[in-house]
Coordinates of C-alpha atoms and ligand atoms in Angstrom, one line a residue:
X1 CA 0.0 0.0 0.0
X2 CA 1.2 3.6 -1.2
X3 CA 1.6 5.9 2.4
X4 CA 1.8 9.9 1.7
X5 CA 2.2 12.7 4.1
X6 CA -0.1 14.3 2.7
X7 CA -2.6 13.5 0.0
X8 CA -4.6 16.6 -2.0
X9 CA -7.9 15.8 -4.0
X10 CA -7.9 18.1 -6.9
X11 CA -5.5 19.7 -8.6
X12 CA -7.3 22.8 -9.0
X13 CA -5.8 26.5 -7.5
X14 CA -7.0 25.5 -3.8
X15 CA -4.8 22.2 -4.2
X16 CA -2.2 23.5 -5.7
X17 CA -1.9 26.4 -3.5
X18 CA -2.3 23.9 -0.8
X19 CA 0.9 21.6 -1.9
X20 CA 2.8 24.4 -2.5
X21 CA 2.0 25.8 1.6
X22 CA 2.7 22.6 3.2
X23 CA 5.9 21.8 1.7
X24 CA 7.0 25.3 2.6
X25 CA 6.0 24.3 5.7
X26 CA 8.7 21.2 6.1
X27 CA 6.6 18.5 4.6
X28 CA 8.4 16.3 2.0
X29 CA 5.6 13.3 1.1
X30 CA 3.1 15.0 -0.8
X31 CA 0.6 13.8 -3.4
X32 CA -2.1 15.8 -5.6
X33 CA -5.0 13.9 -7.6
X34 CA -6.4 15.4 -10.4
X35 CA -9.3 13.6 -12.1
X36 CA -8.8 15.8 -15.3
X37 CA -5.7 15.7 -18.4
X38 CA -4.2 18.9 -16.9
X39 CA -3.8 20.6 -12.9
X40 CA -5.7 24.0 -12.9
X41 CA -8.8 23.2 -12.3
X42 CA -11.3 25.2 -13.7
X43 CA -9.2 28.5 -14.2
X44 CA -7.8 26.3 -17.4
X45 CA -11.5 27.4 -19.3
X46 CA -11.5 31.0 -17.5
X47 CA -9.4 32.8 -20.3
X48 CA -10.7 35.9 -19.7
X49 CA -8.5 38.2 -17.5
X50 CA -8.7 40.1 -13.7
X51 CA -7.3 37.0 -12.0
X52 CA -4.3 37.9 -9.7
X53 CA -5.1 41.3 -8.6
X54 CA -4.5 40.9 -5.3
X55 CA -1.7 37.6 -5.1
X56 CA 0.4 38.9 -8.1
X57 CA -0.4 42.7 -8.0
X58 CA -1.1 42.0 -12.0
X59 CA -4.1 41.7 -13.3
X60 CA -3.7 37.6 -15.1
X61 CA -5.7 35.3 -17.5
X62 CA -7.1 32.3 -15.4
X63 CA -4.1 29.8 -17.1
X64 CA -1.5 32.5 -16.4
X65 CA -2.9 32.4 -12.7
X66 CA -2.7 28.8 -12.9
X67 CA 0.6 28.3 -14.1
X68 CA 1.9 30.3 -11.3
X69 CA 0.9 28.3 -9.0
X70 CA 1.8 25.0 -11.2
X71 CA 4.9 26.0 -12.2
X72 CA 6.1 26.2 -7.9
X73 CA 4.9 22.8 -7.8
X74 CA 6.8 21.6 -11.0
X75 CA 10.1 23.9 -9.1
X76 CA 9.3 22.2 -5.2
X77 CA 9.4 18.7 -7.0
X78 CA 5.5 17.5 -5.4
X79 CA 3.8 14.7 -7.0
X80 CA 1.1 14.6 -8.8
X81 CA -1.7 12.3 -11.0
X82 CA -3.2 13.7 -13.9
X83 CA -6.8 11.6 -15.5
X84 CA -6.9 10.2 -11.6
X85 CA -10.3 9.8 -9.9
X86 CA -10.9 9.6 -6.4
X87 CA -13.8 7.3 -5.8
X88 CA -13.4 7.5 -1.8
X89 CA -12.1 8.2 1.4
X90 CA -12.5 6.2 4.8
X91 CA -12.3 8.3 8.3
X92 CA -9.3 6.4 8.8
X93 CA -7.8 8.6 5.8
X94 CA -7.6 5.5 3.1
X95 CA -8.3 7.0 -0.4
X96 CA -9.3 4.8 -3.2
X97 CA -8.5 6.2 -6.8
X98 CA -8.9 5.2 -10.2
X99 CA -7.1 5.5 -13.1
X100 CA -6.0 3.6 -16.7
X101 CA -2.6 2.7 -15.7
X102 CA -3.6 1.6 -12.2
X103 CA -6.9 0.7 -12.2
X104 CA -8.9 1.1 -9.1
X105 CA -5.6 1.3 -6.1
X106 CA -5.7 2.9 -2.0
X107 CA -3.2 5.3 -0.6
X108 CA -2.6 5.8 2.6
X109 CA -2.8 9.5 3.8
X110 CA -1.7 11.1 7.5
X111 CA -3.7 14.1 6.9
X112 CA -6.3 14.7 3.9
X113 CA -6.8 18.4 2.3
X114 CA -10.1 18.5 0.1
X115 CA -10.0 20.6 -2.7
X116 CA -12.5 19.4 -5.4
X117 CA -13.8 22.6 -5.9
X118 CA -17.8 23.0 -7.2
X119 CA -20.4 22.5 -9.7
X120 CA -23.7 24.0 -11.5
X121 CA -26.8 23.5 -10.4
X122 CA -28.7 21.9 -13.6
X123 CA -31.7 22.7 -15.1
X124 CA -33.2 19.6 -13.5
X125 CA -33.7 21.8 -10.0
X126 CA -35.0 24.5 -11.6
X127 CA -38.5 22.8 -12.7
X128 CA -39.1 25.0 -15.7
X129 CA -41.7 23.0 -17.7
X130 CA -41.3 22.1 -21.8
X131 CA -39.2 19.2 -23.2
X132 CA -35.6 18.5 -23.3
X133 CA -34.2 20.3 -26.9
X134 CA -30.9 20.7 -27.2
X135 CA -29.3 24.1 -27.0
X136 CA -30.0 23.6 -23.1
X137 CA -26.2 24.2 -21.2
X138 CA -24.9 25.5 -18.1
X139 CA -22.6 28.2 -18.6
X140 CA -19.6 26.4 -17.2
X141 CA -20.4 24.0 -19.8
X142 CA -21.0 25.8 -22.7
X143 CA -17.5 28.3 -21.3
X144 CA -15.4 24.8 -21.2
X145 CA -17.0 24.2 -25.0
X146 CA -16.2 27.9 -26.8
X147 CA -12.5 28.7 -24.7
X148 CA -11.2 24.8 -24.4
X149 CA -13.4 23.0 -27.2
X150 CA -13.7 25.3 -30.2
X151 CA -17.4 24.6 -30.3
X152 CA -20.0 27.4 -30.3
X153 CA -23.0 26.6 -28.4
X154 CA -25.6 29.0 -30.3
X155 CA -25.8 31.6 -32.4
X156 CA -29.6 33.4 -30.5
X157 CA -28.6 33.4 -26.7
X158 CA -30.8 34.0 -23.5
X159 CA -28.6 33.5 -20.2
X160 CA -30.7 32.9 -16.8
X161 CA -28.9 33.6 -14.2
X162 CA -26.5 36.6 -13.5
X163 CA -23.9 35.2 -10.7
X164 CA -20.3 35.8 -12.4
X165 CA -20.0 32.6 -14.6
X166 CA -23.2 33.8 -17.0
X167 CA -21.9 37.5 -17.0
X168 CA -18.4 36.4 -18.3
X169 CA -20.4 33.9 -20.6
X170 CA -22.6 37.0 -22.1
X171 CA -19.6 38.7 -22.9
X172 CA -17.7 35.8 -24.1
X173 CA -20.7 34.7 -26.7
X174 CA -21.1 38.1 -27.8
X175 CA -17.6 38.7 -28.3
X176 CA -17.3 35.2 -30.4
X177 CA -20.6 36.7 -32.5
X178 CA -23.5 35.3 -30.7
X179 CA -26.6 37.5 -30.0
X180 CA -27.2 37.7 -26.4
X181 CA -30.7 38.7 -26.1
X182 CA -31.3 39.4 -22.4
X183 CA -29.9 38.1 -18.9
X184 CA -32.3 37.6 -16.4
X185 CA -32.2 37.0 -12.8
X186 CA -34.5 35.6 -10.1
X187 CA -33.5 37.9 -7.4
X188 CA -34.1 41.6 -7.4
X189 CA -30.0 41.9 -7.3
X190 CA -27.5 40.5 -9.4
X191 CA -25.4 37.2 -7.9
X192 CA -22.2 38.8 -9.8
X193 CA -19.6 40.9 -8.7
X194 CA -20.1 44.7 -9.8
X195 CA -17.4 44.8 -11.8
X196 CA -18.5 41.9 -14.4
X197 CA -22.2 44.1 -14.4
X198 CA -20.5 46.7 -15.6
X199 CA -17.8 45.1 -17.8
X200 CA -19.5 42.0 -19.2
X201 CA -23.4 43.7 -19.6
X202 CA -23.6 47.5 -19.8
X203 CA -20.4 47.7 -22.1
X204 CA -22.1 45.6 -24.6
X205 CA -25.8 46.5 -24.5
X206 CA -26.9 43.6 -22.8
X207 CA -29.8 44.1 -21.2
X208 CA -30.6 42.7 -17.2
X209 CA -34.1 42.3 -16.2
X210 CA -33.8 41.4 -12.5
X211 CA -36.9 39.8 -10.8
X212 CA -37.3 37.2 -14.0
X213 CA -37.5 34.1 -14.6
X214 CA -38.2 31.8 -17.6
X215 CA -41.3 30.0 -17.9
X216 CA -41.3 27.9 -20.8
X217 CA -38.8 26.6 -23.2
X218 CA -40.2 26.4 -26.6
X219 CA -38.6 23.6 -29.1
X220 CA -39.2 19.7 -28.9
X221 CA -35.4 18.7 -30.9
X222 CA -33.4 22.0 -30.5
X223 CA -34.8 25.6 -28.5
X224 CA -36.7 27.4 -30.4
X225 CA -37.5 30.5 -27.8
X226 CA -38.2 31.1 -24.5
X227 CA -41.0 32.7 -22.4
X228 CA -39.7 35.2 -19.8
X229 CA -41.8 36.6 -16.6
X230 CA -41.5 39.0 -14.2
X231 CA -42.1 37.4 -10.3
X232 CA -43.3 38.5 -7.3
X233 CA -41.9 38.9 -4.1
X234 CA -42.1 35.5 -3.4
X235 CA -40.5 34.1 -6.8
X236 CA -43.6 33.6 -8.3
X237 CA -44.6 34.4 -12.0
X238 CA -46.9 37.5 -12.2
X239 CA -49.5 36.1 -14.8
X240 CA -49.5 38.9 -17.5
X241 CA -46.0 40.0 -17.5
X242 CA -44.9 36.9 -19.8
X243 CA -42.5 37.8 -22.9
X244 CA -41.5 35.4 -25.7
X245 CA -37.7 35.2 -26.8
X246 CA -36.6 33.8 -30.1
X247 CA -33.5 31.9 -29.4
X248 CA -31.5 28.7 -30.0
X249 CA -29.8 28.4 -26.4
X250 CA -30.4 28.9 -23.0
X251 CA -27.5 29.2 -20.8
X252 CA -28.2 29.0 -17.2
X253 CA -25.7 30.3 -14.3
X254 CA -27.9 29.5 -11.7
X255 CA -25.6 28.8 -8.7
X256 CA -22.5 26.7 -7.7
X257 CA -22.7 24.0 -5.2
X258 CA -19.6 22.6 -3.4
X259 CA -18.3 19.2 -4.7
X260 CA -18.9 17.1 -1.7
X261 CA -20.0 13.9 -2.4
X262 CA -16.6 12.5 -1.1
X263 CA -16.9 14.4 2.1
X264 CA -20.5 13.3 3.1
X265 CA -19.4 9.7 2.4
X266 CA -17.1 9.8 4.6
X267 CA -18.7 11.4 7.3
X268 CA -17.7 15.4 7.3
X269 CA -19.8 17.6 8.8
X270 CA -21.7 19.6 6.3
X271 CA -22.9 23.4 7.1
X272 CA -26.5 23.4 5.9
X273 CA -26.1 26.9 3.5
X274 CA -22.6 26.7 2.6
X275 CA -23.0 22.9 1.6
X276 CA -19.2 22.7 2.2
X277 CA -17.9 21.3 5.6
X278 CA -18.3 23.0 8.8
X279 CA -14.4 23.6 9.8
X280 CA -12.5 25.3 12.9
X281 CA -9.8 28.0 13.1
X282 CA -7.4 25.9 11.0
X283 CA -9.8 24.9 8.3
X284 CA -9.9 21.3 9.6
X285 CA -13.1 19.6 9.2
X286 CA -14.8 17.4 11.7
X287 CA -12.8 14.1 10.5
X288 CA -9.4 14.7 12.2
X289 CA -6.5 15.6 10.1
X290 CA -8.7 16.0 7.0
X291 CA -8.6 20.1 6.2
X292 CA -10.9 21.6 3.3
X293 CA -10.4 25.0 0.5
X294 CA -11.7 26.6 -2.3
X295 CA -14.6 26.1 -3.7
X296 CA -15.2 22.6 -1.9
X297 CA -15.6 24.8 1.5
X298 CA -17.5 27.4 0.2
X299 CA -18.0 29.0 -3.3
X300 CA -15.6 31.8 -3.8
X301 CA -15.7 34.7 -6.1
X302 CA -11.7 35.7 -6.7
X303 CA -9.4 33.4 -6.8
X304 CA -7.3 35.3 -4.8
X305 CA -8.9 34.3 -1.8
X306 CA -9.1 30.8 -2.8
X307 CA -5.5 30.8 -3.3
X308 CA -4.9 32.2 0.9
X309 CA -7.0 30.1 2.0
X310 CA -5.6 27.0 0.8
X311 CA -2.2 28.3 1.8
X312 CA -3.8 28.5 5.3
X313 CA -5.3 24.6 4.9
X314 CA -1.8 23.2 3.3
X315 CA 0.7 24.7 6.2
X316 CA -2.1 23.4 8.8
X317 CA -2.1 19.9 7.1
X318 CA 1.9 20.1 7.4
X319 CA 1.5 21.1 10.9
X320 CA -1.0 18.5 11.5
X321 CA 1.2 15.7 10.3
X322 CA 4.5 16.9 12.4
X323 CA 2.9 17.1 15.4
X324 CA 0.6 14.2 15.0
X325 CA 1.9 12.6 18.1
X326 CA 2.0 15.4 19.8
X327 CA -1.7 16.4 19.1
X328 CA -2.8 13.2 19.7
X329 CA -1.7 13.8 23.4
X330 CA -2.6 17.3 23.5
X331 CA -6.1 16.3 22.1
X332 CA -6.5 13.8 25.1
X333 CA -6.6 16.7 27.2
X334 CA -8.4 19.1 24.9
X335 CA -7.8 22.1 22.6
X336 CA -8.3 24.6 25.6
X337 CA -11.7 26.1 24.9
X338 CA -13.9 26.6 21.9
X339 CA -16.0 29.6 20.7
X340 CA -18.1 29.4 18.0
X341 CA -19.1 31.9 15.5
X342 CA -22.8 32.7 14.9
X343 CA -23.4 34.4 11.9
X344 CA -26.9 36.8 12.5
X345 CA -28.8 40.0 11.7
X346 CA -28.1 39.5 7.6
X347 CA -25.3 37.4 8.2
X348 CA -25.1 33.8 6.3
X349 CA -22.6 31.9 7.3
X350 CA -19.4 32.7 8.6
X351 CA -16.1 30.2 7.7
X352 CA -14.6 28.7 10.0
X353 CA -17.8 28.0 12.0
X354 CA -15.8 28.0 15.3
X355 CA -12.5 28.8 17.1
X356 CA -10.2 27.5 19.8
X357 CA -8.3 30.2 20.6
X358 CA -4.8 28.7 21.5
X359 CA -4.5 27.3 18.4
X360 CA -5.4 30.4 16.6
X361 CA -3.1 32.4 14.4
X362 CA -2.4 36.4 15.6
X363 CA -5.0 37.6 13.5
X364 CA -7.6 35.1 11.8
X365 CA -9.6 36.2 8.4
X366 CA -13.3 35.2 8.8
X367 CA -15.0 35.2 5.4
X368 CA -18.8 35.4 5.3
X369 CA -21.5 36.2 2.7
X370 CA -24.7 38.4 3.3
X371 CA -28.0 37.1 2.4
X372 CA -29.4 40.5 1.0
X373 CA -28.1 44.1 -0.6
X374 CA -27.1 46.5 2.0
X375 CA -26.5 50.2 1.9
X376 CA -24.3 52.3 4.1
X377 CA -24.4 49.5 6.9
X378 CA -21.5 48.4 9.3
X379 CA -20.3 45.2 9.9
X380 CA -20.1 44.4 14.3
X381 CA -18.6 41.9 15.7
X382 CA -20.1 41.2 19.5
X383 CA -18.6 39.0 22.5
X384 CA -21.5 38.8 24.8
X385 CA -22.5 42.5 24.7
X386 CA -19.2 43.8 24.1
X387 CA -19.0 44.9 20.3
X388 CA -15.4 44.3 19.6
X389 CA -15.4 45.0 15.7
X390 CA -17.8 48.3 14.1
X391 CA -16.8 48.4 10.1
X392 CA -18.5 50.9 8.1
X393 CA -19.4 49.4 4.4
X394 CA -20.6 51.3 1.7
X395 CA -22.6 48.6 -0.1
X396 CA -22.7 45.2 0.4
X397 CA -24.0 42.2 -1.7
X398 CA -24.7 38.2 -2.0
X399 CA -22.7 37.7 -4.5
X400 CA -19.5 39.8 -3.3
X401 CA -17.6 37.6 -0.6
X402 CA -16.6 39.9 3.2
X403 CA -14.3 39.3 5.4
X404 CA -13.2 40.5 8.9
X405 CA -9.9 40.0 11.0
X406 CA -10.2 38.7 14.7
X407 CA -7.5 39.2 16.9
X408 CA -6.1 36.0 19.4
X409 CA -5.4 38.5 22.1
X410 CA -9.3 39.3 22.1
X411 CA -10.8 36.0 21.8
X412 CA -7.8 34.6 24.7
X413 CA -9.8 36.0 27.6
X414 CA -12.9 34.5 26.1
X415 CA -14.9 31.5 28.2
X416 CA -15.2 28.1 26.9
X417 CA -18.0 27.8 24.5
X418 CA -18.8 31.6 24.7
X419 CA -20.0 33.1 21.5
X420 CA -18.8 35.8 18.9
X421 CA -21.6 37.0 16.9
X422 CA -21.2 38.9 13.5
X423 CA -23.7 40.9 12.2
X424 CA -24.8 43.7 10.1
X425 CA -26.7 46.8 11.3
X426 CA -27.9 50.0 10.2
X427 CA -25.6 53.2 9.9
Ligands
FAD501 C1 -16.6 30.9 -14.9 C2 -15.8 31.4 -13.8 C3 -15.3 32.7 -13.8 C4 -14.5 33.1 -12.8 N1 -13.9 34.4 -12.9 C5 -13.1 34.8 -11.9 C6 -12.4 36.0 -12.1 O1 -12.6 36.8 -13.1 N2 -11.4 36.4 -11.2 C7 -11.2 35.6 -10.1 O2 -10.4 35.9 -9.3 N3 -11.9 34.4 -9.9 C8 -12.8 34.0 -10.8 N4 -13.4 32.7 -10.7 C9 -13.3 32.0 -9.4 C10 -12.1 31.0 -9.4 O3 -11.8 30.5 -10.6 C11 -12.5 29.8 -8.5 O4 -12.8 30.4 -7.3 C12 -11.3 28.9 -8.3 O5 -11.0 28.3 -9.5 C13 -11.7 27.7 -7.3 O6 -10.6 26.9 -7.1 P1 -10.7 25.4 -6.5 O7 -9.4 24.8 -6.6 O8 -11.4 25.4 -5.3 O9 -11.7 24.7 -7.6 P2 -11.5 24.2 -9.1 O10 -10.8 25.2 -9.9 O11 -12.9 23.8 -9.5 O12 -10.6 22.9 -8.9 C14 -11.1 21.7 -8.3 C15 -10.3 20.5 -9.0 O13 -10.7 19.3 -8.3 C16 -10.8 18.3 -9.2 N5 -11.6 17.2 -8.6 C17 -12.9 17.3 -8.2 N6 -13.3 16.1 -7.7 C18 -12.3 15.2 -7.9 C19 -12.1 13.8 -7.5 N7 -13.1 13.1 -7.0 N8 -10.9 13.3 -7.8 C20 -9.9 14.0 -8.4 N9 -10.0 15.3 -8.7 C21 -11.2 15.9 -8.4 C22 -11.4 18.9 -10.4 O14 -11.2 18.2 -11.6 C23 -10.7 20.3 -10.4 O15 -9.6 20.3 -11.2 C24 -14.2 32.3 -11.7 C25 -14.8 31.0 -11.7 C26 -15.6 30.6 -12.7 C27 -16.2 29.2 -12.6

């Protein structure tokens, strides 16, 4: 049986930002498996640029970004398996893999980092009635088939859906001669980051009806149109309001869910709205010594962060395995206390879900999302009724990731099990 220090799933930015940490870090056994022909995940189909802005001070095509990162891998000499599935992990960190040189084979891990990044939702949980033409693609699809394929999807294009994956596609179709007709949302905000509004819709005409949906999809063999609605409050069609839309293709960018079949099988605590694992100060998840990143955790918008954040989860793995021993022991007699964070008052989710404060770096980045737009609002942070963080914000959206800093000599003093609560309030 193969052993590794370390074994990565996914060879995507959050793994190989991982396997670059931990052997920085001091650890020399270190394996990455990638289930597709090249490492890069799924910033090899993203070749439009504004990657890197804030790693790289440069502003980087989604392979460039990549090859950064792959080319310090290639440099630190770390193993890695291209066209390699993992089919499963046990708690007791076996992995079994597949591949066509192999077959089906188990390694051996000390600690685990999970970094298998996401998918689309499909148009199967969407229940829009009408047949199944073709023409009918997720914009992560039909983005892998124009940048990576050569194929065009369509020529008539209505996208549903304005997270950042259909803005870039809107641009991308138009730009390789497609007609994007109209992009239209659910929500009475967009899911995308400002900046792809701006540069992927208004700089090319496209127009964004927010509070839509479609109704019907016209075609039996191929789309022939679409009906578009307006909905209430509730997400429900306004009868009345319908509008037909001659078009060959429907793209749909209707959310990204966390790959995470392999950690529910084996037993990983999942947070109910991130649908990534519920993890502690050091991004391990609730199987010991297996750490999660990236989009696998919860879905990111820049890769930036993605990149820091697997940084974080590599050097803890590395940690992890050194002091196995040790934390066995240490574990035996607990992690000293443990606060947990509850996200409130507009506040999602907040990543990691909880703390122990000994084992805490100086000053810990808490990433969160808000569940609705808010204007000229401040961020607090609260232990018991002490508010220990006020940030003013401007504007702040679903679809743009926040983040705040706690400091270890705050939460120190803290009780066992006491709790810091993050919400947003009024200016
Ligand atoms: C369309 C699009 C546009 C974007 N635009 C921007 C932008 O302009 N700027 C920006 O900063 N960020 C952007 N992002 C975000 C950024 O690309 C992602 O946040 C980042 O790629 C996530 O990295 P990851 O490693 O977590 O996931 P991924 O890149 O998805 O990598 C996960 C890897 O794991 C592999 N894998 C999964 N399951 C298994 C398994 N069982 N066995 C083996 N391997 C497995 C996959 O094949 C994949 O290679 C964009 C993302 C998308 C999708």
């Amino acid at each position: 049986m193969e052993k590794y220090d370390i074994v990565i799933i996914g060879g995507g930015p959050a793994g190989l930002a991982a396997a670059v940490a931990a052997r920085k870090a001091g650890t020399k056994s270190i394996l990455i498996l990638e289930r597709d022909r090249e490492l890069g995940g799924i910033l090899n189909q993203c070749i439009h640029n504004g990657f890197g802005l804030h790693t790289f001070q440069e502003e980087l095509t989604g392979p460039e970004y990549a090859a950064r990162f792959e080319a310090q891998v290639l440099e630190l000499g770390i193993e890695y398996r291209l066209n390699t599935m993992v089919m499963d992990i046990s708690r007791e960190k076996l992995i079994t893999a597949m591949n066509r040189e192999r077959g089906m084979y188990q390694i051996q891990a000390g600690a685990i980092v999970l970094a298998m990044g996401c998918r689309e939702r499909s148009r199967g949980a969407l229940n829009i009635p009408g047949y199944r033409p073709a023409g009918i693609y997720s914009a992560g699809t039909a983005q892998r088939l124009v940048n990576m394929e050569g194929y065009m999807p369509g020529r008539k294009v209505v996208i549903l859906g304005s997270g950042d994956i259909g803005l870039i596609m809107a641009r991308r179709m138009t730009l390789e001669g497609a007609e994007v007709k109209v992009v239209a949302e659910l929500m009475p905000y967009s899911g995308g980051l400002k900046r792809n509004i701006v540069q992927c819709l208004d700089d090319y005409g496209i127009p964004l009806k927010l509070s839509h949906t479609v109704t019907d999809i016209k075609g039996k063999e191929r789309v022939e149109g679409i009906t578009l609605a307006a909905v209430d409050e509730r997400g429900k069609p306004i009868p009345g309001t319908e509008e037909d839309y001659e078009c060959d293709t429907l793209l749909l960018s209707v959310g990204l869910i966390p790959e995470n079949e392999l950690s529910g099988q084996m037993g990983v605590e999942l947070n109910s709205v991130t649908s990534g694992p519920v993890v502690n100060e050091s991004l391990e998840t609730s199987v010991d010594g297996v750490f999660a990143c990236g989009n696998v955790l919860h879905v990111h918008d820049l890769v930036d962060f993605v990149s820091e954040e697997a940084a974080m989860a590599g050097k803890n793995a590395a940690h992890y395995v050194k002091d196995y021993v040790e934390k066995c022991t240490e574990k035996s007699s607990g992690y000293g206390k443990v606060i947990s964070i509850q996200p409130t008052g507009g506040v999602r989710y907040t990543v990691p879900s909880f703390i122990r404060p000994e084992n805490m770096v100086d000053q810990l980045t808490i990433r969160f999302r808000v569940g609705s737009v808010y204007k000229k609002c401040y961020v607090s942070v609260y232990i018991g009724e002490e508010r220990i963080i006020h940030k003013k914000r401007p504007v702040m959206a679903p679809g743009e990731m926040e983040e705040i800093k706690l400091e270890k000599s705050r939460l120190i003093g803290c009780r066992d099990y006491e709790t810091v609560r993050i919400q947003i309030e009024e200016a």
